[in-house]
Coordinates of C-alpha atoms in Angstrom, one line a residue:
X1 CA 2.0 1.8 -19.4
X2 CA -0.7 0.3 -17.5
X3 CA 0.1 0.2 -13.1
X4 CA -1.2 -1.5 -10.4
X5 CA -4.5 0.7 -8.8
X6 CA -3.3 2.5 -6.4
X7 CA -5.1 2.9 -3.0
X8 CA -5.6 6.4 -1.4
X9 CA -5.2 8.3 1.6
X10 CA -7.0 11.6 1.5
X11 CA -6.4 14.6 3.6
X12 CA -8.6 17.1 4.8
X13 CA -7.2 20.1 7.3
X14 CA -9.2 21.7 9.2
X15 CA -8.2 24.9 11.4
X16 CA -11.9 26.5 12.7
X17 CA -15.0 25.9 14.6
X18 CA -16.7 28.3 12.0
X19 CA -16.2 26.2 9.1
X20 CA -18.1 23.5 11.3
X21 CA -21.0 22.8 8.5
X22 CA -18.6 22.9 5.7
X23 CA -15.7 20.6 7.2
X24 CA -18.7 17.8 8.0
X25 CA -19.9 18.2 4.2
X26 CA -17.0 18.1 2.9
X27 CA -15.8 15.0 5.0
X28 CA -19.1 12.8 3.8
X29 CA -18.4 14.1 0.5
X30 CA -14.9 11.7 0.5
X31 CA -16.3 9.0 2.5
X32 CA -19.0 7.6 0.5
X33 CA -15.8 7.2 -2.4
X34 CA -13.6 5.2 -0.2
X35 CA -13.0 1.9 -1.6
X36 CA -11.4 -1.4 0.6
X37 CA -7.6 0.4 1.0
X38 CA -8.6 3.7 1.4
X39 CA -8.7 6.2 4.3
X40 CA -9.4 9.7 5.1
X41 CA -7.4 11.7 7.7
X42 CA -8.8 14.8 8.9
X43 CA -5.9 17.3 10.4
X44 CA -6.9 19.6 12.7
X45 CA -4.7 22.6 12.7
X46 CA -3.6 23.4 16.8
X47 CA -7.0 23.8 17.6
X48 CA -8.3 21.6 20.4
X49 CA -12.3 22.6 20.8
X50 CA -12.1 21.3 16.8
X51 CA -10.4 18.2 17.4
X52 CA -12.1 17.3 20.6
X53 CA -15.6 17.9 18.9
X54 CA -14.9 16.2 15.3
X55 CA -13.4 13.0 17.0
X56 CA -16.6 13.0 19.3
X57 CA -19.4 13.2 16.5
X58 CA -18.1 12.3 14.0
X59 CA -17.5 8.4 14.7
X60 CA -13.9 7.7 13.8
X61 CA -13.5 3.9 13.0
X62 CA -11.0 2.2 9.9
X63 CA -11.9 4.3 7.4
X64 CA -11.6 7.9 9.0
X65 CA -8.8 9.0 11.4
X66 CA -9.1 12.3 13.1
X67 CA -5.7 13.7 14.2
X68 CA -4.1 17.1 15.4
X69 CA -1.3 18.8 13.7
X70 CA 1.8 17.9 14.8
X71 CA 3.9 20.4 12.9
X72 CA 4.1 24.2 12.5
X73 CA 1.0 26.1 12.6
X74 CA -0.4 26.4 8.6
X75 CA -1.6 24.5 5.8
X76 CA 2.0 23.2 5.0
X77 CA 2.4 21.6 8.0
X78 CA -1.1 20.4 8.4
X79 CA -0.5 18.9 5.1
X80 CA 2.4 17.3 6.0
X81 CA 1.3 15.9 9.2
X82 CA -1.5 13.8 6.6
X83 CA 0.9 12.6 4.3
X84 CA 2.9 11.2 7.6
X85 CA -0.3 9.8 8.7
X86 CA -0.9 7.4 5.6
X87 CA 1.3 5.0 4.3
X88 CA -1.0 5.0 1.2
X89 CA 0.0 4.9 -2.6
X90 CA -1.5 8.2 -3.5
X91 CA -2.0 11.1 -0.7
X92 CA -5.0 13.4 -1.9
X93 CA -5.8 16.5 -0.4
X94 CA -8.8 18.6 -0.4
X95 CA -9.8 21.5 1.4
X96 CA -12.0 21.9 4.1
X97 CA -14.9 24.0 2.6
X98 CA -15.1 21.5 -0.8
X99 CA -16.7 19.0 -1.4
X100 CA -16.0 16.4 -3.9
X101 CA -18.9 15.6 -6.5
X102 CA -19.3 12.2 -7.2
X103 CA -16.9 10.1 -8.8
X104 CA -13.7 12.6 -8.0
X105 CA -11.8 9.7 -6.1
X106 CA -11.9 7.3 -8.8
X107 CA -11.3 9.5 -11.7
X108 CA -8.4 10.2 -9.6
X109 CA -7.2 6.8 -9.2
X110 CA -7.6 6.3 -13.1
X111 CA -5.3 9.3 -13.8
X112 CA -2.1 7.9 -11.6
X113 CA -3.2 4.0 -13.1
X114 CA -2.9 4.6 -16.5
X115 CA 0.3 6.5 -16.9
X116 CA 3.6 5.3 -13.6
X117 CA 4.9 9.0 -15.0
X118 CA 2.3 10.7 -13.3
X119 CA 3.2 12.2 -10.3
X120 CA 0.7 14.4 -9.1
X121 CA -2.8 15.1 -10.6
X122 CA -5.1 18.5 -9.8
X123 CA -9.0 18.7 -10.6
X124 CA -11.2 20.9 -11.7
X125 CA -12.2 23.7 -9.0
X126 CA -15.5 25.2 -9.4
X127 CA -16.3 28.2 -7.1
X128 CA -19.6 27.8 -4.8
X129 CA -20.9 31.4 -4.5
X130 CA -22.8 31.7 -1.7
X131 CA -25.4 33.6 -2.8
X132 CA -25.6 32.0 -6.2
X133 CA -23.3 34.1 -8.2
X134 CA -20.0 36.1 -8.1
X135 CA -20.3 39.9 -7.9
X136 CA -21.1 41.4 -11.6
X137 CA -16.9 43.4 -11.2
X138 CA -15.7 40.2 -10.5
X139 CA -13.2 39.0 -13.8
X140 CA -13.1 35.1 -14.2
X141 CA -9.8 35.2 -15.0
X142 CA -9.4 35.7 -11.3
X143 CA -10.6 32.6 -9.9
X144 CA -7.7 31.8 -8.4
X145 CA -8.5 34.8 -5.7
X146 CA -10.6 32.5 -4.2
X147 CA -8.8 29.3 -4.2
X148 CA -11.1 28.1 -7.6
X149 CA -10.3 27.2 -11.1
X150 CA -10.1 30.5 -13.4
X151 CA -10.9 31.4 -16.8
X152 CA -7.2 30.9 -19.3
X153 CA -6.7 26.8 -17.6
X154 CA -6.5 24.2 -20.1
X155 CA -9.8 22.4 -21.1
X156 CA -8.1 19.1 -21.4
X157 CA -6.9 16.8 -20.0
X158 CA -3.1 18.2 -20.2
X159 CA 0.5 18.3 -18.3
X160 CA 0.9 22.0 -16.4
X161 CA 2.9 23.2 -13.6
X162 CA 1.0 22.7 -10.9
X163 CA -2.5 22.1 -10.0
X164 CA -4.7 23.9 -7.7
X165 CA -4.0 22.9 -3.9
X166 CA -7.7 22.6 -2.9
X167 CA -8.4 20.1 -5.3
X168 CA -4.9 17.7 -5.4
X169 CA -3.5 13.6 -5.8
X170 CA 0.6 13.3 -5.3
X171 CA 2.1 10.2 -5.5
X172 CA 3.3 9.1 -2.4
X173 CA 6.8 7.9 -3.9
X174 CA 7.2 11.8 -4.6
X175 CA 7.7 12.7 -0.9
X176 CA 10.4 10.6 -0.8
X177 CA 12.5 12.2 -3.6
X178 CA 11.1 15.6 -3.8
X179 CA 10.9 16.1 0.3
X180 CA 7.8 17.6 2.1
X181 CA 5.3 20.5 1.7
X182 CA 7.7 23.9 2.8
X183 CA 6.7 25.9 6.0
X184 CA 8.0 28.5 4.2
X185 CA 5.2 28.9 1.7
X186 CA 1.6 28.4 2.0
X187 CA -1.5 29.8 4.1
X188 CA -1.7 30.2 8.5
X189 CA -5.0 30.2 9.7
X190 CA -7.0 33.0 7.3
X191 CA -4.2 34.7 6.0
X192 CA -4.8 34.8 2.0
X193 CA -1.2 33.3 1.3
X194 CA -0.4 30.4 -0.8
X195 CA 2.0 28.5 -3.5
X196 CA 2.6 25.9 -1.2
X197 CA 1.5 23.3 -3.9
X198 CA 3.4 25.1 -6.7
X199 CA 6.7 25.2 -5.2
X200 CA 6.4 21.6 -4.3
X201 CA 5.6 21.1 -7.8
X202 CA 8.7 22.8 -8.9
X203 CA 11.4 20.8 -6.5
X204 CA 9.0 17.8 -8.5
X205 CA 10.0 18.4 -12.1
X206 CA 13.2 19.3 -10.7
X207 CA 14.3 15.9 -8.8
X208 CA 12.0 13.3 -10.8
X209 CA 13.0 13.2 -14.5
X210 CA 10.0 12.6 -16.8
X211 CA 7.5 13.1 -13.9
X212 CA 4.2 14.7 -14.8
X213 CA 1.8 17.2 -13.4
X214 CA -1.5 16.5 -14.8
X215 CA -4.8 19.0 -14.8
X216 CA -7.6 16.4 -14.9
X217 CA -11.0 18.6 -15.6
X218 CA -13.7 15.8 -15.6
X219 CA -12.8 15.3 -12.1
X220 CA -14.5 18.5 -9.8
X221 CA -15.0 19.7 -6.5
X222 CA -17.0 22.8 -5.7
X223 CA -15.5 24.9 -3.2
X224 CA -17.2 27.4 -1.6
X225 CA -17.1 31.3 -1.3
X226 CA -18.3 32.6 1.2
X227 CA -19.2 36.4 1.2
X228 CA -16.4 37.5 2.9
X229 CA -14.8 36.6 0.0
X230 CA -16.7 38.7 -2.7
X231 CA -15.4 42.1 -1.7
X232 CA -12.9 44.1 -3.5
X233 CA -11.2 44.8 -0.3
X234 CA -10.5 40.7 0.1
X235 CA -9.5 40.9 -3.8
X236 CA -7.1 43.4 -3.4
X237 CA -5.3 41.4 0.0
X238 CA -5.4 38.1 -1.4
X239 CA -3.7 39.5 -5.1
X240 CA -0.7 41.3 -2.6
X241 CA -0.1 38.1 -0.8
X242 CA 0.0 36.2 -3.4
X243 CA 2.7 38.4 -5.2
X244 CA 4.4 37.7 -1.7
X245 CA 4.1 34.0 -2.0
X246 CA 5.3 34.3 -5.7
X247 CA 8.1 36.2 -4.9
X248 CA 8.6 33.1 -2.0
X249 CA 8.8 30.6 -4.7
X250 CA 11.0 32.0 -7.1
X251 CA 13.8 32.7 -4.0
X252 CA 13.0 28.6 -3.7
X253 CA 12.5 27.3 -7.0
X254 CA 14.2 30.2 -9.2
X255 CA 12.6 32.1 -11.2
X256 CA 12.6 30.4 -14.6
X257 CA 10.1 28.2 -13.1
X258 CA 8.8 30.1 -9.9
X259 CA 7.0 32.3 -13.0
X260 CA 6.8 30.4 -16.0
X261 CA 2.9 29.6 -15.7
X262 CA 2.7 33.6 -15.0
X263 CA 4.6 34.5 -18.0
X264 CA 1.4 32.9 -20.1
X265 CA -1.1 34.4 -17.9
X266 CA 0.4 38.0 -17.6
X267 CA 1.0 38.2 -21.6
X268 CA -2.1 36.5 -22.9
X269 CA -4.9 35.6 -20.7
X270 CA -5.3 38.9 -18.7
X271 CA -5.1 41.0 -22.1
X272 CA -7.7 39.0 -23.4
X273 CA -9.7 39.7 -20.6
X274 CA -9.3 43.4 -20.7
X275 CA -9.9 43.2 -24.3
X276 CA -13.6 42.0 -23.7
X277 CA -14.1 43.7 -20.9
X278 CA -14.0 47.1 -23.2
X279 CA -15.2 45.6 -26.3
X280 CA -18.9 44.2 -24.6
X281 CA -18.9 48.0 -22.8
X282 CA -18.1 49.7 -25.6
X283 CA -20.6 47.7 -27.6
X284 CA -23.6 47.3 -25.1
X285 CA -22.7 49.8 -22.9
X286 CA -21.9 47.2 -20.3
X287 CA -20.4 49.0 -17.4
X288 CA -19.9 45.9 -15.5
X289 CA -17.8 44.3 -18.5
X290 CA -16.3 47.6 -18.0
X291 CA -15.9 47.6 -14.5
X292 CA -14.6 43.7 -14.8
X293 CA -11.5 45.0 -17.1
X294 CA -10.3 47.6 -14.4
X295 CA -10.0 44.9 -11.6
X296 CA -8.2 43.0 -14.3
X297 CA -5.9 45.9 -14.1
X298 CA -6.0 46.5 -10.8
X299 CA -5.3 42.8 -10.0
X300 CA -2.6 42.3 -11.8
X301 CA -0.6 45.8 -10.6
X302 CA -2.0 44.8 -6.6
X303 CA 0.2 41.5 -7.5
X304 CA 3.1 43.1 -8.7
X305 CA 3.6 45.6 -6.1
X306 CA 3.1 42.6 -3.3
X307 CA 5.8 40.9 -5.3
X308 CA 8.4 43.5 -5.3
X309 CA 7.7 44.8 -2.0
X310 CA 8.7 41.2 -1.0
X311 CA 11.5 41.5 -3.4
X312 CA 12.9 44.9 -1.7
X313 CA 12.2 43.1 2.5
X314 CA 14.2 40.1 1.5
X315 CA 16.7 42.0 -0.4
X316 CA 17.4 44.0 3.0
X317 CA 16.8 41.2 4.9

């Protein structure tokens, strides 16, 4: 069933003078797709210098509002603060070092006007190397390391669990049912945590019969990582904090569905990937294939442990 176009209020936070270039790029990115309705909100994260200096050159008028954070410290309530900000149909979010290739916002708006049961909508994530190209160990299967799509997605347009938070639309009729992004989940400041987005999803599917969560790939934004981000070291911290924020979810959401996506993943995708990792090495003496399947391995164990070490603290806690 055909709805009414929806109009859209799209969030970017923003926490850091040193994402400066990126925040501006990915702000004029979103502006040139606003259409009469729309607005973009830019949430700056208990950080005055960045307020003071994007409201002053950046030329806030009726279709860009610039405002601090007016929760807790972190991307949940950041997040949250936006959504409060709008009164728009659909709240989008996007992160503040993407930027949104052309046509994102209305392939967006198509997805929540041609089906009412769509409820949220996520978009493909394509990393933005700096430097041109991901290190030769890196396994693509692990693009979620860095807040990007990942090899083992769907390809298709298709319902899933939950969509990657950089890239995101959630109808704004959601909030009201489902409640608010949780504090309790999600990334502060450069701390590599996360699941914000999927445990929302979860209390979603969980209050709103017959809601769907849609991955939309013909929509894209490329997000960038930086260098920082291409070292094992920042592999290896960002998979134990995210076994953290898993084990977060499923103390939330249960763990039926806190995992359900990671069942899939764990039992299929990553064996695939070690699979060819060893069969190219073995073949063509590839030692970066090889290299590739033993941070497969060392990913997914890193994970685990950061999961049951939050496990055991909230067990005693």
């Amino acid at each position: 069933m055909t709805v009414e176009q929806p109009t859209f209020g799209v969030v970017i936070c923003a926490y850091t003078l040193a994402r400066w270039g990126a925040v501006r790029a990915a702000i004029a990115s979103v502006r040139d797709q606003l259409q009469t309705g729309d607005r973009l909100f830019v949430v700056v994260d208990h950080n005055p210098e960045l307020l003071a200096r994007l409201r002053t050159e950046l030329a806030p008028g009726p279709d860009l509002v610039v405002v601090p954070n007016g929760e807790a410290r972190g991307l949940s309530g950041a997040r949250n603060t936006g959504l409060r900000a709008s009164n728009h149909t659909v709240v989008a979010f996007l992160d503040d070092d993407a930027i949104a290739r052309p046509g994102w916002l209305e392939i967006l708006r198509e997805a929540f006007t041609d089906e009412e049961a769509v409820t949220v909508v996520g978009t493909t994530v394509e990393p933005n190397w700096e430097g041109g190209r991901p290190p030769r160990w890196f396994p693509a299967e692990f693009g979620w390391v860095v807040g990007c799509g990942y090899r083992g997605l769907p390809v298709d347009r298709t319902p899933i669990r939950n969509p990657i938070g950089a890239a995101m639309a959630i109808r704004r009729s959601a909030f009201a049912v489902a409640g608010e992004f949780s504090e309790l989940v999600g990334r502060v400041g450069a701390l590599p945590v996360g699941c914000e987005e999927t445990e929302f999803c979860i209390r979603v599917a969980r209050t709103i019969p017959g809601s769907v969560v849609l991955h939309e790939p013909s929509g894209t934004v490329d997000h960038l990582v930086p260098r920082s981000r291409q070292t094992l070291r920042y592999f290896v911290r960002r998979c134990f904090h995210e076994g953290r924020s898993k084990w977060a979810v499923t103390r939330l959401g249960g763990a039926r569905a806190g995992l359900s996506a990671e069942r899939r993943y764990v039992r299929v995708v990553l064996p695939s990937a070690v699979a060819r990792g060893l069969g190219s090495g073995l073949r063509r003496g590839d030692v970066h294939a090889l290299l590739r399947s033993v941070v497969v391995l060392l990913g997914l164990g890193v994970t685990a442990t950061g999961f049951a070490t939050a496990a055991v603290s909230g067990r005693r806690a």
